[in-house]
PDB file of C-alpha atoms and ligand atoms in Angstrom:
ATOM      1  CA  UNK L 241     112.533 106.944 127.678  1.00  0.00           C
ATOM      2  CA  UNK L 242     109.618 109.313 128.486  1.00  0.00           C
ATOM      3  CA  UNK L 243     106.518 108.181 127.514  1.00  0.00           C
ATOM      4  CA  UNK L 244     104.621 109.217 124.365  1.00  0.00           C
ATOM      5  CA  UNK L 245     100.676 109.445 126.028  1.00  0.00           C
ATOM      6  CA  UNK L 246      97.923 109.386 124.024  1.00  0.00           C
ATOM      7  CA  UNK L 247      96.371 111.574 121.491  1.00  0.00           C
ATOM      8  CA  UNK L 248      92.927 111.270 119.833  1.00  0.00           C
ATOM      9  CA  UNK L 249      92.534 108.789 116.661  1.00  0.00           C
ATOM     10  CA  UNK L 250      92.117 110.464 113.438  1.00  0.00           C
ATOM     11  CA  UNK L 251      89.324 108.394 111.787  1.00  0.00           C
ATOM     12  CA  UNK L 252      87.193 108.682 108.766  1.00  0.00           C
ATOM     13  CA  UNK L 253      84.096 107.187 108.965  1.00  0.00           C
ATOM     14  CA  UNK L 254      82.722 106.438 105.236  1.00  0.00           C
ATOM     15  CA  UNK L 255      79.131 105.572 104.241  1.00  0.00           C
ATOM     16  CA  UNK L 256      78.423 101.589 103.663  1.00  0.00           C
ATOM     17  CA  UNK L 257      78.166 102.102 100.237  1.00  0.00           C
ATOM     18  CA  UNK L 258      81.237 104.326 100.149  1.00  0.00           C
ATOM     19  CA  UNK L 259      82.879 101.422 102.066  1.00  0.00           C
ATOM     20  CA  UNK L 260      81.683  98.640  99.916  1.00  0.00           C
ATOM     21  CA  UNK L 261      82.904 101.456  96.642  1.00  0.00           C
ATOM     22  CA  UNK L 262      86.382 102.434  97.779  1.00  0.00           C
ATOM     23  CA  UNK L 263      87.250  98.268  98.590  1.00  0.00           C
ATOM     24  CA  UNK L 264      86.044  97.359  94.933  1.00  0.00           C
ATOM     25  CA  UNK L 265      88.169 100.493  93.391  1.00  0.00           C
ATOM     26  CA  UNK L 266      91.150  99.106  95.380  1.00  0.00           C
ATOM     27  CA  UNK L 267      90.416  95.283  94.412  1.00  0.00           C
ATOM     28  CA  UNK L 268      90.491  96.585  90.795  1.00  0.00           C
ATOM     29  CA  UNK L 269      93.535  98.775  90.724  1.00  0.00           C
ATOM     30  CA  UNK L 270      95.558  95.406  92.282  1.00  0.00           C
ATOM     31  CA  UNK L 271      94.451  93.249  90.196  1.00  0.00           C
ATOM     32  CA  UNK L 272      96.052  95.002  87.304  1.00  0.00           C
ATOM     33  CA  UNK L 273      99.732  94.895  89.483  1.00  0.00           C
ATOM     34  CA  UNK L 274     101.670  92.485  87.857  1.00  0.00           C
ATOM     35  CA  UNK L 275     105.744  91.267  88.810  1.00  0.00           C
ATOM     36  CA  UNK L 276     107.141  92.756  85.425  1.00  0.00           C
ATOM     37  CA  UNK L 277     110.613  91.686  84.300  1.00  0.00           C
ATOM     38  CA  UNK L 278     111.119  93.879  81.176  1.00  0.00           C
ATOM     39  CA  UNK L 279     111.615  97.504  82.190  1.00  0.00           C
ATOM     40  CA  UNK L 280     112.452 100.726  80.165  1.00  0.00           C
ATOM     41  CA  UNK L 281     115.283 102.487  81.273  1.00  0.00           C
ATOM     42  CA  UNK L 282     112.606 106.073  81.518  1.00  0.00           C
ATOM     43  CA  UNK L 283     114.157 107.386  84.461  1.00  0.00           C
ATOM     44  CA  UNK L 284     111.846 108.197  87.683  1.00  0.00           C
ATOM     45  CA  UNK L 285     111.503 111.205  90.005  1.00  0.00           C
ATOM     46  CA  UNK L 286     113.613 110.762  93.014  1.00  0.00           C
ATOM     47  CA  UNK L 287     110.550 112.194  94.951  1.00  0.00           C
ATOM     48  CA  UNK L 288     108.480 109.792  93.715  1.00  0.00           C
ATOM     49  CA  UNK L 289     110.410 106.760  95.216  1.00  0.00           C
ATOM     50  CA  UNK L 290     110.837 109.215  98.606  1.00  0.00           C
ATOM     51  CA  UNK L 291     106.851 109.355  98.893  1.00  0.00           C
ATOM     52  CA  UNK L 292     106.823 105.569  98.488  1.00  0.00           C
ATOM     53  CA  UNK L 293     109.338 104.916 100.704  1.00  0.00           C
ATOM     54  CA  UNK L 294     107.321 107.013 103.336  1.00  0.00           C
ATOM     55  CA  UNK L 295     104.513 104.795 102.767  1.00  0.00           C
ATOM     56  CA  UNK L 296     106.047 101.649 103.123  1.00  0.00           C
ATOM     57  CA  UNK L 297     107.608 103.158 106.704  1.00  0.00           C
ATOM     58  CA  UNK L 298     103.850 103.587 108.033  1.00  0.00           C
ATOM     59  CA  UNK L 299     103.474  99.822 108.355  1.00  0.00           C
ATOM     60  CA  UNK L 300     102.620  98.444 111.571  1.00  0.00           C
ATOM     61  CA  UNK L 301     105.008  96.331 113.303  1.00  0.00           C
ATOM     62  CA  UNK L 302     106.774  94.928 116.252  1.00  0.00           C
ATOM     63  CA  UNK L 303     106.918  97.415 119.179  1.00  0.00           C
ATOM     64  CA  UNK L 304     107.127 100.031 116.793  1.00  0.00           C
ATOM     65  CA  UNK L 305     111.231  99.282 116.080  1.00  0.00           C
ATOM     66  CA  UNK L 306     110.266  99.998 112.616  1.00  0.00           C
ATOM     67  CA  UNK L 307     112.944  97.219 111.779  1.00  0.00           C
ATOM     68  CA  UNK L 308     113.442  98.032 108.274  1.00  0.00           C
ATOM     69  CA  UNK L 309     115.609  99.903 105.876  1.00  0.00           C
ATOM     70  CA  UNK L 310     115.370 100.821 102.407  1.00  0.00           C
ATOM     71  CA  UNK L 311     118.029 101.721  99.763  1.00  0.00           C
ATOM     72  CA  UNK L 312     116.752 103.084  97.135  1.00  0.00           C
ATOM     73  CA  UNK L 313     119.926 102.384  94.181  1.00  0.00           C
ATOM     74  CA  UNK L 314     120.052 104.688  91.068  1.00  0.00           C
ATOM     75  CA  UNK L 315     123.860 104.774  90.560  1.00  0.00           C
ATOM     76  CA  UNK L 316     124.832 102.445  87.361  1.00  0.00           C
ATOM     77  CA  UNK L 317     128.196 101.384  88.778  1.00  0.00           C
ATOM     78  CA  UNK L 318     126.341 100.301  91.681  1.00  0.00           C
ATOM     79  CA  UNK L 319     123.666  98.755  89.627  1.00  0.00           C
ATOM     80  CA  UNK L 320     125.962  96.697  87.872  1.00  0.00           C
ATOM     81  CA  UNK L 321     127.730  95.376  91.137  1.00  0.00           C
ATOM     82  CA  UNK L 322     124.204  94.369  91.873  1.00  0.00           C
ATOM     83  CA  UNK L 323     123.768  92.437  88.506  1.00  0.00           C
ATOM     84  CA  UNK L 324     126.849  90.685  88.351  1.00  0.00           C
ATOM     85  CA  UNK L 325     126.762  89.626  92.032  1.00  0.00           C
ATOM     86  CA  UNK L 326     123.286  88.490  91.796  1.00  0.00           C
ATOM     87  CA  UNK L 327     123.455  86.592  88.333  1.00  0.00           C
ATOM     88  CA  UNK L 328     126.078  84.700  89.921  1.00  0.00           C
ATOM     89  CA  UNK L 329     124.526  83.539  92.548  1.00  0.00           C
ATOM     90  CA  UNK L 330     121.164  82.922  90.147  1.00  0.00           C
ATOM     91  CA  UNK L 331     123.290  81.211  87.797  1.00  0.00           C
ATOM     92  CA  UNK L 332     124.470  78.401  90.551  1.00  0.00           C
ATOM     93  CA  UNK L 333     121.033  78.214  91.196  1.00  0.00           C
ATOM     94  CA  UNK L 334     119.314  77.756  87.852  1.00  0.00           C
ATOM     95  CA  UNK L 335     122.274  75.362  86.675  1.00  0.00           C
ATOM     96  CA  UNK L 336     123.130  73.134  90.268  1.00  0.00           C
ATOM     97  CA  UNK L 337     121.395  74.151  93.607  1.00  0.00           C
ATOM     98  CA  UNK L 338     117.895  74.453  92.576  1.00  0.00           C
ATOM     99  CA  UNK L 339     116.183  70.835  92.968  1.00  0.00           C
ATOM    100  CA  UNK L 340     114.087  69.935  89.900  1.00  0.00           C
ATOM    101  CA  UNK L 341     110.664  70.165  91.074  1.00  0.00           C
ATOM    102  CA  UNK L 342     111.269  74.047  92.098  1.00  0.00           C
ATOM    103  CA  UNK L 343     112.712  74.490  88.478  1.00  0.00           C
ATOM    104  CA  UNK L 344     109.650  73.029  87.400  1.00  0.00           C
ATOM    105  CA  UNK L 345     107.507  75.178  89.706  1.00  0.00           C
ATOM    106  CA  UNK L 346     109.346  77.967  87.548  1.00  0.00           C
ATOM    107  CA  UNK L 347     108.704  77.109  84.107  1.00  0.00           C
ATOM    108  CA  UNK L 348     106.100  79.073  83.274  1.00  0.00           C
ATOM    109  CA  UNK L 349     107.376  82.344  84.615  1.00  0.00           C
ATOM    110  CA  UNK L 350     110.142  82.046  82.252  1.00  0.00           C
ATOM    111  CA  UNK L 351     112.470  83.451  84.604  1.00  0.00           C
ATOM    112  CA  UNK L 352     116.096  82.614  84.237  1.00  0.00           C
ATOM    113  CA  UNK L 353     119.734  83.455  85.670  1.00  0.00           C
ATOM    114  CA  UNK L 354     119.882  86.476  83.641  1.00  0.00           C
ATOM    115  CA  UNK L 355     119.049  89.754  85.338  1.00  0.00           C
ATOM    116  CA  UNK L 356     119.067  92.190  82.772  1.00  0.00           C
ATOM    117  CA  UNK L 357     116.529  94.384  84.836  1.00  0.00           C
ATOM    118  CA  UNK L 358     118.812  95.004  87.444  1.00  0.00           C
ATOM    119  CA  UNK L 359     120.559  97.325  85.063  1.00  0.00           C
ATOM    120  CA  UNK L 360     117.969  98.824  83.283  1.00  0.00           C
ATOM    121  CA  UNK L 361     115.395  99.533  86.239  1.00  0.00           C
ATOM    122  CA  UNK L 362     115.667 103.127  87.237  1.00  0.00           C
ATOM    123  CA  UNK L 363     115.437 102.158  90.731  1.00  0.00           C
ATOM    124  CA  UNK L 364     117.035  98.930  92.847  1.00  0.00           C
ATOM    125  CA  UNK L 365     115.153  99.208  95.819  1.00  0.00           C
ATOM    126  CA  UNK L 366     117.050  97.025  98.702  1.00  0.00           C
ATOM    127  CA  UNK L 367     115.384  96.577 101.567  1.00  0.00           C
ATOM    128  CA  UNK L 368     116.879  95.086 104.555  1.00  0.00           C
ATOM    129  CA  UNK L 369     115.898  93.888 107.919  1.00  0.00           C
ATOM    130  CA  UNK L 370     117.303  95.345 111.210  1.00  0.00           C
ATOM    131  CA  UNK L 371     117.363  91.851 113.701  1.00  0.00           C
ATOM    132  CA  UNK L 372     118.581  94.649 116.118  1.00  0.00           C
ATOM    133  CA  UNK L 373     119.142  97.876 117.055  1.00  0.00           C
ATOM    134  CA  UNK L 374     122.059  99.270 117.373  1.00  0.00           C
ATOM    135  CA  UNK L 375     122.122 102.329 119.849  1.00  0.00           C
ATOM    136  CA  UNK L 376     124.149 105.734 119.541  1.00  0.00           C
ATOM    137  CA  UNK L 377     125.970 104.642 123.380  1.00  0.00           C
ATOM    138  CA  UNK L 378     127.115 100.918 121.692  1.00  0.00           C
ATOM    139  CA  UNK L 379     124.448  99.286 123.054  1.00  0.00           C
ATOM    140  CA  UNK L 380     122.053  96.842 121.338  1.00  0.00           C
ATOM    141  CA  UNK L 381     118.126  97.074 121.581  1.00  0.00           C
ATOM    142  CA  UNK L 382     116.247  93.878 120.821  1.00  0.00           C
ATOM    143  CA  UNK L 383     113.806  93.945 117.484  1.00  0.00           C
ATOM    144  CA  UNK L 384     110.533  92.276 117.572  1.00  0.00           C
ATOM    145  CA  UNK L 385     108.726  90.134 114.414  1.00  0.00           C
ATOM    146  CA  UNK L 386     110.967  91.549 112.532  1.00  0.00           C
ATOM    147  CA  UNK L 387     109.966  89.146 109.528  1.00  0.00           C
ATOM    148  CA  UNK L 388     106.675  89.803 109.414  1.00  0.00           C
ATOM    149  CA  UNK L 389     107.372  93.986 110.129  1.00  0.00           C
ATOM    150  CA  UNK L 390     109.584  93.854 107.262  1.00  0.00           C
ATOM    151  CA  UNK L 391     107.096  91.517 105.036  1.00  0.00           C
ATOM    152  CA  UNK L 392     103.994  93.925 106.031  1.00  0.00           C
ATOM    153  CA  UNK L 393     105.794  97.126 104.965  1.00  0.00           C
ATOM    154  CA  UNK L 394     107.021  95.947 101.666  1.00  0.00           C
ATOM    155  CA  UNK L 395     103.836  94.808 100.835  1.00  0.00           C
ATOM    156  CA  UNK L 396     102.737  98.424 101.254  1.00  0.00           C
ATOM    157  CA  UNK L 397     106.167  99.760  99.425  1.00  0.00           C
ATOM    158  CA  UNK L 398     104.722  97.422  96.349  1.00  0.00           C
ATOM    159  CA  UNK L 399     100.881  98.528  96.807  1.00  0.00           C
ATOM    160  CA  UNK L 400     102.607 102.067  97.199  1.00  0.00           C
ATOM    161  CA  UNK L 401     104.659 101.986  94.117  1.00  0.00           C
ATOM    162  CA  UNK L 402     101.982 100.458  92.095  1.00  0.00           C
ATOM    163  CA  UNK L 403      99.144 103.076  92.976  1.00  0.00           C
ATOM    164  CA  UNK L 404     101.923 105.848  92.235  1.00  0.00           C
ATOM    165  CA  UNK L 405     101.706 104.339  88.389  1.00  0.00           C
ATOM    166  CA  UNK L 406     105.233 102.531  88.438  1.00  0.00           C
ATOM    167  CA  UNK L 407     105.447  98.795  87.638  1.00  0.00           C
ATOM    168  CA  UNK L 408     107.292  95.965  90.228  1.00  0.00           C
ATOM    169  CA  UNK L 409     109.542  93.338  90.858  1.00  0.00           C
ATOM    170  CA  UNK L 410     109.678  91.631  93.856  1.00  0.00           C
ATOM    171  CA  UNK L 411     113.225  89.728  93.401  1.00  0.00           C
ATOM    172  CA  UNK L 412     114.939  87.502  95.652  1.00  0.00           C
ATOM    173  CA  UNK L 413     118.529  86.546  94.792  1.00  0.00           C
ATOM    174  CA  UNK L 414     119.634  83.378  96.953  1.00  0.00           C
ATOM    175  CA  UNK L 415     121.894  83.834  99.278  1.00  0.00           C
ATOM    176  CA  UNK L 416     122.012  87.872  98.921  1.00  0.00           C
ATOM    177  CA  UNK L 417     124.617  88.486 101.863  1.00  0.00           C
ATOM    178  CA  UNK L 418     126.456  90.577  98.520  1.00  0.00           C
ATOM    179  CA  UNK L 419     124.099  93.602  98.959  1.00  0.00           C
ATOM    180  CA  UNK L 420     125.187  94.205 102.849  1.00  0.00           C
ATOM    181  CA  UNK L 421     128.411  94.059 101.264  1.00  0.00           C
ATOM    182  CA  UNK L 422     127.518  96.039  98.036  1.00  0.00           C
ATOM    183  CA  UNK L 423     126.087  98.815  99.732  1.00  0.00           C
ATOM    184  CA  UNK L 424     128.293  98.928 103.134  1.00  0.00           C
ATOM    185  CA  UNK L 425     125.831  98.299 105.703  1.00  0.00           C
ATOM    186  CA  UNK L 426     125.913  97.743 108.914  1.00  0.00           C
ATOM    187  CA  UNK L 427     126.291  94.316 110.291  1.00  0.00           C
ATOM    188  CA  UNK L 428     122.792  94.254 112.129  1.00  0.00           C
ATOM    189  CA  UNK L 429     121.077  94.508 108.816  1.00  0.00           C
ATOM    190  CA  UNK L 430     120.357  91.763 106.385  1.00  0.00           C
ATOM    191  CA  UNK L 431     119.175  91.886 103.016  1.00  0.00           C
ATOM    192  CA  UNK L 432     115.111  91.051 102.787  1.00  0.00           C
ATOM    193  CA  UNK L 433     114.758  91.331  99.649  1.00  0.00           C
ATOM    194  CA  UNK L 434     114.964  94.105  96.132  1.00  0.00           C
ATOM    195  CA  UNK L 435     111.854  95.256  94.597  1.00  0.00           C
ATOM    196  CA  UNK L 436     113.418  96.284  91.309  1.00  0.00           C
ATOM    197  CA  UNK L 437     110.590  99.408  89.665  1.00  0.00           C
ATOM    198  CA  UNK L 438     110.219 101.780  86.908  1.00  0.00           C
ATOM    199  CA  UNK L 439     108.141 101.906  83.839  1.00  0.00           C
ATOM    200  CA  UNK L 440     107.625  98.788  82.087  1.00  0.00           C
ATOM    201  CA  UNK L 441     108.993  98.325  78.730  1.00  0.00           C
ATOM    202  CA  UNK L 442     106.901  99.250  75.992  1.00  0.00           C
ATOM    203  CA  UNK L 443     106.328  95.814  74.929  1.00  0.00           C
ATOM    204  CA  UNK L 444     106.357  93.877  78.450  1.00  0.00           C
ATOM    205  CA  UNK L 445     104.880  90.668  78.462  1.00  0.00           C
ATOM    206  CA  UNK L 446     103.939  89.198  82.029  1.00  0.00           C
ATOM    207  CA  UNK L 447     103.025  85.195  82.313  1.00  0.00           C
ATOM    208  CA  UNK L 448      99.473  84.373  81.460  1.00  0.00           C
ATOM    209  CA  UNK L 449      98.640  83.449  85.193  1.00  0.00           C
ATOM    210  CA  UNK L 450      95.367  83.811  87.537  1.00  0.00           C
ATOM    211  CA  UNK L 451      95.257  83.917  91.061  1.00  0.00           C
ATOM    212  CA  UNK L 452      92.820  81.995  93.120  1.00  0.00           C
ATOM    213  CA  UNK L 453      89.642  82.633  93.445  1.00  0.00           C
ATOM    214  CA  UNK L 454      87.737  83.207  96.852  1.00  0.00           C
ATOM    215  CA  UNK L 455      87.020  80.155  97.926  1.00  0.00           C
ATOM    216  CA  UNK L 456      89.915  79.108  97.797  1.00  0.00           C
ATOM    217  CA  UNK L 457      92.089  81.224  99.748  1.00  0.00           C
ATOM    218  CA  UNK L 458      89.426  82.634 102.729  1.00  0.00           C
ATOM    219  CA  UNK L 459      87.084  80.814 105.302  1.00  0.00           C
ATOM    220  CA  UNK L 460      84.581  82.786 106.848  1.00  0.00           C
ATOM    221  CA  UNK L 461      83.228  81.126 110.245  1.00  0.00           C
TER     222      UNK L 461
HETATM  223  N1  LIG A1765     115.418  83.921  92.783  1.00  0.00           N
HETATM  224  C1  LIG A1765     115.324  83.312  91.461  1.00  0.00           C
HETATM  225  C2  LIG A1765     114.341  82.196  91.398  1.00  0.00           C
HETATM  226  C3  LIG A1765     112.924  82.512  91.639  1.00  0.00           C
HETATM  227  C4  LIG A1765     112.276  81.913  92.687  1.00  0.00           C
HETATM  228  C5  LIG A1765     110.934  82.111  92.908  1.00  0.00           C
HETATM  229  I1  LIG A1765     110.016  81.074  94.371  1.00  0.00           I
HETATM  230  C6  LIG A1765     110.206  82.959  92.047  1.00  0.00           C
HETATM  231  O1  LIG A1765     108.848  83.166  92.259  1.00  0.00           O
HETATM  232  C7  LIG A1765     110.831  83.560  90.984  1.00  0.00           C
HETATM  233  C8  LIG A1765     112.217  83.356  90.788  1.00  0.00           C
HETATM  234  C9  LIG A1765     115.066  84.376  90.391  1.00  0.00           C
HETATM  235  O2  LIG A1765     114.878  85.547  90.733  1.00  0.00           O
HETATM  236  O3  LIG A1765     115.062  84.040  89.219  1.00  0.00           O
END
């Protein structure tokens, strides 16, 4: 491969009280994200989840593999391949797999094997890991941190989707080896996780929960 070289950094240098500003109006605007499990069925620009996409594929990562891929499900047949697969899987764990104290841990999200949200979400967004590459000559190229790649850039397809004014859920069906399947792809991909989005339903509730203050979750030294 030739090499890339260099090219200047395109920074913006703010004022300290600009700084201090901008990090406060950011704090603010996530602290009113919430993981929402009653959606409306208001459909969504296309666009809209394109531009977030693009967001989410500017996060920084292992050797710049950019180990992800996201697919972004509107189809309703597929949707509800996605449901039933998943609430079968949820409803092993809810009713046998899932030990006690995790169910406890639970409780007061409410959350249960039903999934209607999968359904009524405008937008399934899969996104899957690539633990390699595979190259156009058959070859395989190796992927690096591809965890933490994949973690780190749908944080920012969350923060993305969020500041675009659409509401989130981060969910994890266990095991989700059904969505490779699902969605035919290929067998160096593996399901990471779906952030389900779209408007909230008019009268969502979320869990009255807090996160932790401070003090509690930095050191400085
Ligand atoms: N995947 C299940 C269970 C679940 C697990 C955790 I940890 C959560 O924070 C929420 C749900 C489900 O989606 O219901």
């Amino acid at each position: 491969m030739t090499e890339p070289g260099f090219v200047p950094l395109e920074f913006h240098e703010y004022p300290p009280e600009t700084m201090q500003q901008r990090a406060a109006d950011l704090l603010a605007e996530l602290q009113r994200r919430r993981s929402v499990r009653e959606f409306s069925d208001r459909p969504v620009p296309r666009d809209l989840i394109a531009t977030c996409i693009r967001a989410a594929g500017t996060a920084p990562n292992g050797a710049n593999k950019q180990p992800w891929h996201f697919v972004a499900v509107s189809d309703a047949s597929v949707k509800q391949q996605i449901r039933a697969a998943a609430e079968a899987e949820e409803r092993a764990f809810y009713e046998q797999r899932a030990p006690q104290d995790w169910l406890d841990d639970l409780a007061p999200l409410g959350t249960t094997w039903q999934k209607p949200f999968l359904e009524i979400a405008p937008y399934l967004i899969v996104v899957l890991a690539q633990r390699f590459e595979r190259l156009p000559n058959g070859d395989t190229s190796k992927n690096y941190y591809v965890q933490e790649s994949v973690g780190i850039a749908t944080g920012m397809l969350i923060t993305a989707l969020h500041h675009a004014g659409l509401a989130t859920l981060t969910h994890t069906p266990s095991p989700m080896d059904f969505l490779g399947k699902i969605l035919q792809r290929p067998d160096n991909e593996r399901p990471f996780l779906i952030v389900v989005t779209g408007y909230p339903a008019d009268d969502a509730q979320v869990p009255a929960i807090t996160k932790k203050p401070l003090d509690d979750i930095a050191t400085f030294v």
